[in-house]
CSV table of C-alpha atoms in Angstrom, one decimal:
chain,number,residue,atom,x,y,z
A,1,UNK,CA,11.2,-8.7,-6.4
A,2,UNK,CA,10.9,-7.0,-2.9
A,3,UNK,CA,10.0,-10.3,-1.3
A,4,UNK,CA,13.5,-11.6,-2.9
A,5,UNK,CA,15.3,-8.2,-1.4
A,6,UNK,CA,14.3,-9.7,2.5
A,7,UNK,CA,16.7,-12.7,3.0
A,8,UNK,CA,19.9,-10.5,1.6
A,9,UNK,CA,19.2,-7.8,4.3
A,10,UNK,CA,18.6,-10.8,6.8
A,11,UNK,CA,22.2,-12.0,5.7
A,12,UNK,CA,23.7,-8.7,6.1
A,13,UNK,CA,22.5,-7.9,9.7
A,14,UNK,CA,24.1,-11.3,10.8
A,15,UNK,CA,27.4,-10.3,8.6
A,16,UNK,CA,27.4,-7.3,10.5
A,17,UNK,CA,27.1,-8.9,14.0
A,18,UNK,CA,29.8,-11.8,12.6
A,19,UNK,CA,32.3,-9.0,12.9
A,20,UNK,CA,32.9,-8.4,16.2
A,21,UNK,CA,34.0,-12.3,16.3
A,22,UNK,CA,37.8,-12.8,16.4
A,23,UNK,CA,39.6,-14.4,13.4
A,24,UNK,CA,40.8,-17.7,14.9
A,25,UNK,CA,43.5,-19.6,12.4
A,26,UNK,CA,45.4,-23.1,13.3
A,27,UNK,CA,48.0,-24.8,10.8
A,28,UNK,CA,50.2,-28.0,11.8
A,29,UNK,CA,52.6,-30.1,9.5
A,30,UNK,CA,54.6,-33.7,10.0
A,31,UNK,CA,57.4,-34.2,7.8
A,32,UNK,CA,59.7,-37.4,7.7
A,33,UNK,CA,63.1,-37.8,6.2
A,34,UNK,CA,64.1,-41.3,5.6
A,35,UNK,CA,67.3,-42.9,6.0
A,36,UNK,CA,70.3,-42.8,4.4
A,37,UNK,CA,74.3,-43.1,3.6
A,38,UNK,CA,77.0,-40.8,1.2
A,39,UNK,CA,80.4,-41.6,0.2
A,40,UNK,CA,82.9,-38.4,0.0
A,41,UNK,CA,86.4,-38.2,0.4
A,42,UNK,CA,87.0,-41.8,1.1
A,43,UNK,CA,84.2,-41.9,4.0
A,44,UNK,CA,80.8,-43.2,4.2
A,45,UNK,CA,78.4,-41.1,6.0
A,46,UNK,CA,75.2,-42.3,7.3
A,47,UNK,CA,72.5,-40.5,8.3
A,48,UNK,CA,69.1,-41.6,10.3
A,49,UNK,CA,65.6,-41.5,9.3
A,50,UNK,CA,64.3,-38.3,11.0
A,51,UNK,CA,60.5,-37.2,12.1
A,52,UNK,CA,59.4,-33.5,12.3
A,53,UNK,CA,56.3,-31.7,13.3
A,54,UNK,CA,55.4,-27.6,13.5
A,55,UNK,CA,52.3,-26.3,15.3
A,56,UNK,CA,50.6,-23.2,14.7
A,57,UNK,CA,47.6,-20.7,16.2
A,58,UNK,CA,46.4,-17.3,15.3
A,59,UNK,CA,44.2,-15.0,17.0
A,60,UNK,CA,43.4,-11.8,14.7
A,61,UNK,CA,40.6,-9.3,15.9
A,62,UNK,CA,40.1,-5.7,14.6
A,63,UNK,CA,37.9,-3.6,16.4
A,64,UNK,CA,36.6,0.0,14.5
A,65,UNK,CA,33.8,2.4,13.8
A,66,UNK,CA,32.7,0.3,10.8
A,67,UNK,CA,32.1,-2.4,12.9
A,68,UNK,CA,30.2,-0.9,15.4
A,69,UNK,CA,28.0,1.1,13.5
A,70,UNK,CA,28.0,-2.0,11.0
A,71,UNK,CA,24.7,-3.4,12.9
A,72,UNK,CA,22.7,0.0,13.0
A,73,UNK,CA,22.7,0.7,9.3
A,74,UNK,CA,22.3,-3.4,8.2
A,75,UNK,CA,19.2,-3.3,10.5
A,76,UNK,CA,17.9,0.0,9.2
A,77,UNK,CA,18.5,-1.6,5.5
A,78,UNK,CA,16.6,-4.7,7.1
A,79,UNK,CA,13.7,-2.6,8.3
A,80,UNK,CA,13.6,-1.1,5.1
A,81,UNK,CA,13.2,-4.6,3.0
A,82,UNK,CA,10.9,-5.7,5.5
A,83,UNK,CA,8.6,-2.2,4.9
A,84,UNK,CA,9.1,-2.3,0.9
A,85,UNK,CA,7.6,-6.2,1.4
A,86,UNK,CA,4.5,-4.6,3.0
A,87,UNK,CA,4.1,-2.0,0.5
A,88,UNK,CA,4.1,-4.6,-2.2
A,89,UNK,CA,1.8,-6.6,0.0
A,90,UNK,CA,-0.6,-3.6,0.4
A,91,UNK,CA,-0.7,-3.0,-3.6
A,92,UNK,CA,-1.0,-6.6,-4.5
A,93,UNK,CA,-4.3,-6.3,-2.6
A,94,UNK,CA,-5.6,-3.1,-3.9
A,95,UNK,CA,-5.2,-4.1,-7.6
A,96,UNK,CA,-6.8,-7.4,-7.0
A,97,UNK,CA,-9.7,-5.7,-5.4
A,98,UNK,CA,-9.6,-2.9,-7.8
A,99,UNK,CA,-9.5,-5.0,-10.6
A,100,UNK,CA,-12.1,-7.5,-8.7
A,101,UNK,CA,-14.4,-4.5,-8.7
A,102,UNK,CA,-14.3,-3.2,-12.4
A,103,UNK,CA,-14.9,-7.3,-13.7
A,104,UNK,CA,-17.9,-6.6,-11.1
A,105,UNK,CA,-18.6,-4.2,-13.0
A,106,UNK,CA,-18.4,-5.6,-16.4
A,107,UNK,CA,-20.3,-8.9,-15.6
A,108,UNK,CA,-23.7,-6.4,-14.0
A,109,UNK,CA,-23.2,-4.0,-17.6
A,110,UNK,CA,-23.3,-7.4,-19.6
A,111,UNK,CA,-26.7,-8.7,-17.3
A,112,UNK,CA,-28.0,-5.8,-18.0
A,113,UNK,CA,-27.6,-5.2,-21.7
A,114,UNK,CA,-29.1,-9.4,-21.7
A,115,UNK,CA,-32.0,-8.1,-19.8
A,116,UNK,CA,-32.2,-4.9,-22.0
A,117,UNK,CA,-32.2,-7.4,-25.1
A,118,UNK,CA,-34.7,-9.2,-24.1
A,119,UNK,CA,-37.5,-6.2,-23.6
A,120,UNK,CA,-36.4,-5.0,-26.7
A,121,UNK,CA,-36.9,-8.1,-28.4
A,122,UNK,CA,-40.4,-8.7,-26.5
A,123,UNK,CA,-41.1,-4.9,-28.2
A,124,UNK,CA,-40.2,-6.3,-31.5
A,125,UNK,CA,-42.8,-8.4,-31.6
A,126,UNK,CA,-45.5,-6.6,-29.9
A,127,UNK,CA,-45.4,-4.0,-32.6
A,128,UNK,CA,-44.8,-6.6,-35.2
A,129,UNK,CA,-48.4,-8.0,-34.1
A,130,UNK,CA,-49.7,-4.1,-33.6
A,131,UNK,CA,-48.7,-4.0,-37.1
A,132,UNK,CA,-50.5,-6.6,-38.7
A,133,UNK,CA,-53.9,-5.8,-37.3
A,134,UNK,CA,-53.3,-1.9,-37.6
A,135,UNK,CA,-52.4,-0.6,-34.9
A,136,UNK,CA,-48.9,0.9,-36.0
A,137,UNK,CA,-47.2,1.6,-39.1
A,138,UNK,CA,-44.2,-0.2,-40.5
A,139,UNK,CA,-41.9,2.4,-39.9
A,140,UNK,CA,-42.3,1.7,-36.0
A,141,UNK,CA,-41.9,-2.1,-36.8
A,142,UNK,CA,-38.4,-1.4,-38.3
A,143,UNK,CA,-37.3,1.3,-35.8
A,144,UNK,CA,-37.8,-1.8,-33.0
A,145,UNK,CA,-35.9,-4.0,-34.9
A,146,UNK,CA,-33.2,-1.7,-35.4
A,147,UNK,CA,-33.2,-0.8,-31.9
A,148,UNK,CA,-33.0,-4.8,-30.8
A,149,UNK,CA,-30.2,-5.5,-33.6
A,150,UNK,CA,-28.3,-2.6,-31.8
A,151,UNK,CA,-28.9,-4.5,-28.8
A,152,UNK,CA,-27.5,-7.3,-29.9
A,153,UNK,CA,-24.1,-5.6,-30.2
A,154,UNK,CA,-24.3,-4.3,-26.9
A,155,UNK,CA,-24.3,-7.6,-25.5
A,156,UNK,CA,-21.7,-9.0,-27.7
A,157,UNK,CA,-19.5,-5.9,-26.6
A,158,UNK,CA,-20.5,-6.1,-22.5
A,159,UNK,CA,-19.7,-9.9,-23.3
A,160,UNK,CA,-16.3,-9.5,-24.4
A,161,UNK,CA,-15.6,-6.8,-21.9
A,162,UNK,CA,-16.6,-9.2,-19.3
A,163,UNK,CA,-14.3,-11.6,-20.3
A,164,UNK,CA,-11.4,-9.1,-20.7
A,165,UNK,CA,-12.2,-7.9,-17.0
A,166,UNK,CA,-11.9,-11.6,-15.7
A,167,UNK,CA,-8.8,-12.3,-18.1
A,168,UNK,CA,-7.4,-9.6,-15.8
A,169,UNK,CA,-8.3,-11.0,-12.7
A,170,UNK,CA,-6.5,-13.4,-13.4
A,171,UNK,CA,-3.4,-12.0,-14.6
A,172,UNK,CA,-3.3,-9.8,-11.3
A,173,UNK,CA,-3.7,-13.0,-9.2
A,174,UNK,CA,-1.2,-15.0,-11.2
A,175,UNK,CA,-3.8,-18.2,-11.5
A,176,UNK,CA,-5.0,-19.8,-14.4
A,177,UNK,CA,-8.9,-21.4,-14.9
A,178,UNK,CA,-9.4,-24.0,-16.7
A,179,UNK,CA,-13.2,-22.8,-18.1
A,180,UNK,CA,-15.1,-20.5,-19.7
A,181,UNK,CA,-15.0,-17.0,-18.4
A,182,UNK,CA,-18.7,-17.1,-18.2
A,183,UNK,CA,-19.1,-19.4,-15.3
A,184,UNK,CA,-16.2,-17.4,-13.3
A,185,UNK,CA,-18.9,-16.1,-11.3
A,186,UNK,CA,-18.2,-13.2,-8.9
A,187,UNK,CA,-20.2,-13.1,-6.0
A,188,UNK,CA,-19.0,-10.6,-3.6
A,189,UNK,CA,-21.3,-7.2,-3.2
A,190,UNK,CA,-19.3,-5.1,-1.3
A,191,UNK,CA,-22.1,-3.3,0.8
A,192,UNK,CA,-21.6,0.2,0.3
A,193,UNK,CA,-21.4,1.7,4.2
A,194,UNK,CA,-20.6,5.5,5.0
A,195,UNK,CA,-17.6,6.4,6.5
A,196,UNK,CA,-16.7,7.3,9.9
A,197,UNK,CA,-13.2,8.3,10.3
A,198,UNK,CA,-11.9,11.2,10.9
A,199,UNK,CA,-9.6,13.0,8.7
A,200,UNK,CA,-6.8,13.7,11.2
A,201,UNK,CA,-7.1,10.1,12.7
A,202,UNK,CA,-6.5,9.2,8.7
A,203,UNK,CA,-3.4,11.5,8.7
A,204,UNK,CA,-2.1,10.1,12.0
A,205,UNK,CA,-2.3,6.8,11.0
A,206,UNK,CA,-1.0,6.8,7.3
A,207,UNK,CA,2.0,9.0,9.0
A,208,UNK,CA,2.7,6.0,11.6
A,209,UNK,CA,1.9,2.8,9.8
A,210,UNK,CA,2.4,3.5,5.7
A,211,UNK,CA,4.8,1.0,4.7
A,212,UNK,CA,6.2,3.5,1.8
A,213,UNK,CA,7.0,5.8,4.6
A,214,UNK,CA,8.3,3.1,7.0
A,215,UNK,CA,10.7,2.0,4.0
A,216,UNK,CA,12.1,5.8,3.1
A,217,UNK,CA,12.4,6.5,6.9
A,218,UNK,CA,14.6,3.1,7.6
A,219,UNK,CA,16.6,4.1,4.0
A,220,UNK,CA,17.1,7.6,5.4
A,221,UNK,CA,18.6,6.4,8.8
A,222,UNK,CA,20.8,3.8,6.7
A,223,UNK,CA,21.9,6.2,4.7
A,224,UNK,CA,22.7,8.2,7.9
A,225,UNK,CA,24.9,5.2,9.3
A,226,UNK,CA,26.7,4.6,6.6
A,227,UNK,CA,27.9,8.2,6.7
A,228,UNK,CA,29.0,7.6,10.1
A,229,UNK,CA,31.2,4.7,8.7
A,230,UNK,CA,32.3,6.2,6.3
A,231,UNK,CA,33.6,9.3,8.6
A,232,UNK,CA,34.7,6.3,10.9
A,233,UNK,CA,37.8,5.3,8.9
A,234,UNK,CA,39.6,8.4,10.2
A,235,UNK,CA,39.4,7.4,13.5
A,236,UNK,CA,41.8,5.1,14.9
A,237,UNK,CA,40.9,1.3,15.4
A,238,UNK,CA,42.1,-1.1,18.1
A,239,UNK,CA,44.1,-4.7,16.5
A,240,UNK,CA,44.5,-7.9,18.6
């Protein structure tokens, strides 16, 4: 939507410089009248094909303080557009990588609860074999298999969340993938690195370059202008 909101505000600013151009009108006809005779009162009248032509040009241009201030505030609506693009830019970006980050996230809880079924499953039957030759009781033979049961529901559950995460992905990115979420693979570690700003280089910065604050700052001053038009049409304007 605020990609679509550009090209208007483009339009305008050159609608707003088209102004100051002088309305230039030409018109021109050609008409004929053929020949001819009446009779009246005993007489015969004749009258002679005729030919006829009209010419004419128009110069119209209306100078006032709409039109002048007309550029500043379609320019400050254009800088505005322009900001709001970046803005959407910025958090097109942050939820793919946010949401790139929690499928991350998703696929290392699922390897992990496959790896966690696994050693409970190799326990299974290491106290299965303990307890046929003795060395444990029964009770500890079903406690394992209840534990490795339970881990099988983990891993269906980290499974489906996986796929839910990815799903996402998707969505955010507006593709489609024609496979099985399973061999998306993600590959990206993001290295974890410590910081070294500094917090009033941070405020600086986000002050001067934030797009959301670029866009309210360029409404504010078209707002401004078109209070100035609008005071404007009490003012007297100058007509060629």
């Amino acid at each position: 939507q605020v990609v679509n909101n550009a090209d208007p505000a483009d339009a305008a600013v050159k609608a707003a410089y088209g102004a100051f151009i002088p309305n230039v009108g030409a018109s021109g006809g050609i008409n004929y009248s053929g020949a001819g005779s009446q009779f009246f009162g005993g007489q015969t009248f004749t009258q002679p094909s005729s030919y006829g032509s009209s010419y004419q040009l128009g110069f119209d241009w209306t100078l006032s303080g709409t039109t002048i201030l007309g550029p500043s505030a379609a320019k400050a609506s254009q800088r505005a557009a322009q900001a709001d693009t970046s803005q959407g830019s910025l958090t097109l970006a942050e939820q793919v990588v946010t949401q790139y980050l929690n499928a991350l996230q998703a696929q290392a809880t699922h390897e992990v609860a496959r790896q966690q079924l696994r050693r409970n499953l190799e326990f299974l039957q290491l106290t299965t074999a303990r307890q046929r030759v003795g060395q444990t009781s029964l009770y500890d033979v079903r406690q394992a298999d209840v534990t490795s049961n339970n881990s099988k529901v983990d891993l269906l559950r980290t499974r489906q969340a996986e796929v839910d995460q990815k799903l996402e992905l998707l969505r955010v990115m507006g593709v489609t993938m024609d496979l099985p979420m399973e061999q998306l693979a993600l590959i990206d570690s993001f290295p974890v690195l410590e910081p070294t700003w500094a917090l009033d280089d941070l405020f600086r910065e986000a002050a001067e370059k934030n797009p959301g604050l670029q866009a309210e700052r360029a409404r504010a001053e078209a707002a401004q202008a078109q209070l100035k038009q609008a005071k404007s049409t009490f003012l007297p304007f100058l007509t060629l």
